[in-house]
Short mmCIF file of C-alpha atoms in Angstrom, two decimals:
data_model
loop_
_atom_site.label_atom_id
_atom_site.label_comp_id
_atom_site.label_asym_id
_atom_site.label_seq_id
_atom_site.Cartn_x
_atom_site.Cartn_y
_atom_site.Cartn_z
CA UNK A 688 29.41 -5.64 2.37
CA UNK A 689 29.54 -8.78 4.81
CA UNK A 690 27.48 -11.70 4.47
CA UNK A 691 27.37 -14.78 2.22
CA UNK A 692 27.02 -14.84 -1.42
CA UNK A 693 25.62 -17.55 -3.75
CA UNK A 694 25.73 -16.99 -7.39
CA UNK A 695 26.05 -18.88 -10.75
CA UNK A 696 27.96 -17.54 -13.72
CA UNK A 697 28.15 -18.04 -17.42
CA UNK A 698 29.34 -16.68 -20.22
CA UNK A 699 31.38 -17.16 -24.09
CA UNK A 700 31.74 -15.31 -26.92
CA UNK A 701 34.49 -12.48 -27.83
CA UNK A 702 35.85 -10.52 -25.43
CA UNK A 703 35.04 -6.93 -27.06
CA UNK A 704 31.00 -8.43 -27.14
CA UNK A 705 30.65 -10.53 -24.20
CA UNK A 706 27.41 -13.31 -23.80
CA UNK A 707 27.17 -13.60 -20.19
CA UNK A 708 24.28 -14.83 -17.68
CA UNK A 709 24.36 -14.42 -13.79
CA UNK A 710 22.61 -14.89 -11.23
CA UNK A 711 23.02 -13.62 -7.50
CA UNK A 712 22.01 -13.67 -3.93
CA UNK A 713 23.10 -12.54 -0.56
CA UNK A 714 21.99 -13.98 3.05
CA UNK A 715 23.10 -12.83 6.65
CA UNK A 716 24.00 -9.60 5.18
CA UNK A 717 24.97 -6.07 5.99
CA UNK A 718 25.54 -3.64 3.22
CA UNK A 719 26.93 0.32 4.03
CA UNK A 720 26.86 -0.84 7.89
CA UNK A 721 22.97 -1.55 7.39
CA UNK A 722 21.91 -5.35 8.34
CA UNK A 723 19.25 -6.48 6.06
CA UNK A 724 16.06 -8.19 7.34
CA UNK A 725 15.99 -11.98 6.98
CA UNK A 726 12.93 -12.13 3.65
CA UNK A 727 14.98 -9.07 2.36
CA UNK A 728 17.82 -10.25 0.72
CA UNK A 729 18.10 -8.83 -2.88
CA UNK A 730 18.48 -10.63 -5.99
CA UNK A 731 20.13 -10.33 -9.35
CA UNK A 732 19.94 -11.42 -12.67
CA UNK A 733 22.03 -10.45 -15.65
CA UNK A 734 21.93 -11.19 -19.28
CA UNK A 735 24.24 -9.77 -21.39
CA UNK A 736 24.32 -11.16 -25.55
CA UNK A 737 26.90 -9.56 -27.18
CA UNK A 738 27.53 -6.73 -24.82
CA UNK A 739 23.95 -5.42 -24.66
CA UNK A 740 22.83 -6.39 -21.07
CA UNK A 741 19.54 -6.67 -19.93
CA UNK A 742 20.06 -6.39 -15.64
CA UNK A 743 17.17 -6.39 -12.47
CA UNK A 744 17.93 -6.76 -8.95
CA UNK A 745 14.64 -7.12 -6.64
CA UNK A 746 13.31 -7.65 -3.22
CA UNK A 747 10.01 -8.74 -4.05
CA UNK A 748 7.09 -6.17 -2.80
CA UNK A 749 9.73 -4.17 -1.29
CA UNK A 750 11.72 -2.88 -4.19
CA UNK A 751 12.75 -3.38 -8.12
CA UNK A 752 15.53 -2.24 -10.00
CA UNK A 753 16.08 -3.39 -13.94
CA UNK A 754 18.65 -1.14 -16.32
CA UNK A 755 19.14 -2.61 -20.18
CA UNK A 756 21.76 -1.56 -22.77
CA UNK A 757 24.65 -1.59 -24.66
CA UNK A 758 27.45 -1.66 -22.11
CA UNK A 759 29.99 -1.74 -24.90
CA UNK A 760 28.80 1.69 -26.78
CA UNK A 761 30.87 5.03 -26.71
CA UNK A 762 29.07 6.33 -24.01
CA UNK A 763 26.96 3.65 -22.55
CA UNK A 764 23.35 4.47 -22.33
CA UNK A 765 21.12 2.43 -20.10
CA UNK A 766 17.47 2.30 -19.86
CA UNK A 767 16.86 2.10 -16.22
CA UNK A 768 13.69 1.51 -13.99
CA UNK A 769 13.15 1.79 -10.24
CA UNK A 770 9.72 0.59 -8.29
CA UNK A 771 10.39 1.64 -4.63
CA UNK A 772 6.65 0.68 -2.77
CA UNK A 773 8.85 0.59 0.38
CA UNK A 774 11.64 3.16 0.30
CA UNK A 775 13.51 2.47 3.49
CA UNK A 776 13.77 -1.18 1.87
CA UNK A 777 15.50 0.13 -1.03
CA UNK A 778 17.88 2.76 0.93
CA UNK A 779 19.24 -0.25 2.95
CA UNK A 780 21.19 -0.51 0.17
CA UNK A 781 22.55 2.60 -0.38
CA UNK A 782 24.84 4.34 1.67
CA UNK A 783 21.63 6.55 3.16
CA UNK A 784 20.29 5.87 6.88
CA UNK A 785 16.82 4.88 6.17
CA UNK A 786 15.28 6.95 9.08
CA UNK A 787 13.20 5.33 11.92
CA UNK A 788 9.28 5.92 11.98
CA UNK A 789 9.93 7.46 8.34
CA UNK A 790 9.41 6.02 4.63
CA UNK A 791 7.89 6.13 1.59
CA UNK A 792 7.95 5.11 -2.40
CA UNK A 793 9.43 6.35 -5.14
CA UNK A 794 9.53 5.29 -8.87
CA UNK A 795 10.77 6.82 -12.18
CA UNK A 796 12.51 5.82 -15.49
CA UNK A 797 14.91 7.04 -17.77
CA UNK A 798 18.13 7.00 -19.23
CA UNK A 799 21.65 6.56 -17.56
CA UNK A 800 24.70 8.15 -19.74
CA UNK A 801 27.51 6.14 -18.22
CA UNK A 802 31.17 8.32 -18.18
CA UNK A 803 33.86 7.69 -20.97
CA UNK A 804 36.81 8.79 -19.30
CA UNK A 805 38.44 8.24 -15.94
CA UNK A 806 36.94 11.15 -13.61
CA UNK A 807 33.66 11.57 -15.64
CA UNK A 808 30.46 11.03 -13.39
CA UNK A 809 27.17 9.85 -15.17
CA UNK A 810 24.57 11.97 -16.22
CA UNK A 811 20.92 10.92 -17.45
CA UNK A 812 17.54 12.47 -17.55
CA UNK A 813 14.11 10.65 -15.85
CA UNK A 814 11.16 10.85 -14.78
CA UNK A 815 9.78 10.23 -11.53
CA UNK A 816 6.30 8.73 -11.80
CA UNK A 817 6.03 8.61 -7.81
CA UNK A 818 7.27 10.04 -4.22
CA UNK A 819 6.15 9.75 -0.95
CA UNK A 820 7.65 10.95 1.84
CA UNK A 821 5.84 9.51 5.42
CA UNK A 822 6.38 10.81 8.87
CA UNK A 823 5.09 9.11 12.21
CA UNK A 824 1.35 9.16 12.30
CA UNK A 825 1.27 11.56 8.73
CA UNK A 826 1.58 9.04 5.72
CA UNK A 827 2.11 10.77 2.46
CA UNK A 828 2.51 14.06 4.33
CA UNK A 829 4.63 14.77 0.83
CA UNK A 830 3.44 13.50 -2.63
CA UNK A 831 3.70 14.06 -6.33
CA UNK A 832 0.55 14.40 -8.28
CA UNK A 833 1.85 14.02 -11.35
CA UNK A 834 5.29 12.99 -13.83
CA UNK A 835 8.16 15.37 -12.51
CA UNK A 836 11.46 15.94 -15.22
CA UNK A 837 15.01 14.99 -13.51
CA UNK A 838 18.12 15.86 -14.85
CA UNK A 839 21.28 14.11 -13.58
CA UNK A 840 24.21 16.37 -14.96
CA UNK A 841 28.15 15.10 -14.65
CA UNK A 842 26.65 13.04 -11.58
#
């Protein structure tokens, strides 16, 4: 990641159950090689009481992103929930290529089971409640019509 970051932090209580409140933003940015639009800089808010975090980080009308739960639990489970409207938007911040003249949406839900031990990889099951894939002059060549099941096994 290069660019600048503003953020505000706060937090107290005990160490094993954290309070904690943050807030963060990036301008003039590049994340995974990918420069991100001025108007597209993501945001993030985080409010953890007592280890139990309630999270979102958003470009509004592009993209939404908000996971809540116990971080502190043996294994972590978090509720998570992802509005995509404009999927190359989102995928600039991943390590895919969004692809010229292509794009899409995609939203689901579920739950994240974060690994115990060193060399775990997460697992979780959702549901996506939307895809789209577009091509050049086709929009929504590729749809779902309805909920599909995910399962996300050792990652």
């Amino acid at each position: 990641m290069t660019g600048k970051l503003s953020f505000q932090l706060s937090g107290g209580g005990s160490f094993d159950r954290p309070d904690l409140k943050a807030t963060a933003s990036i301008s003039d940015a590049a994340l995974f090689g990918h420069p991100i639009p001025e108007g597209r800089e993501p945001r993030l808010d985080v409010t953890m009481v007592k280890g139990v975090v309630e999270a979102s980080a958003a470009v509004p009308d592009r993209w939404s992103v908000r996971a809540s739960g116990d971080l502190f639990a043996a294994p972590a489970r978090l509720d998570v929930h992802l509005d995509a409207p404009d999927l190359n938007a989102f995928l600039l911040m991943t390590p895919l290529t969004p692809a010229v003249g292509r794009g899409g949406a995609l939203a689901l839900n579920g739950t994240l089971v974060l690994p115990v031990k060193a060399g775990e990889l997460p697992s979780g099951n959702f549901t996506v409640t939307q895809a789209r894939l577009d091509l050049p002059d086709k929009p929504g060549i590729l749809a779902t019509t309805g909920a599909v099941r995910v399962e996300l096994a050792r990652g």
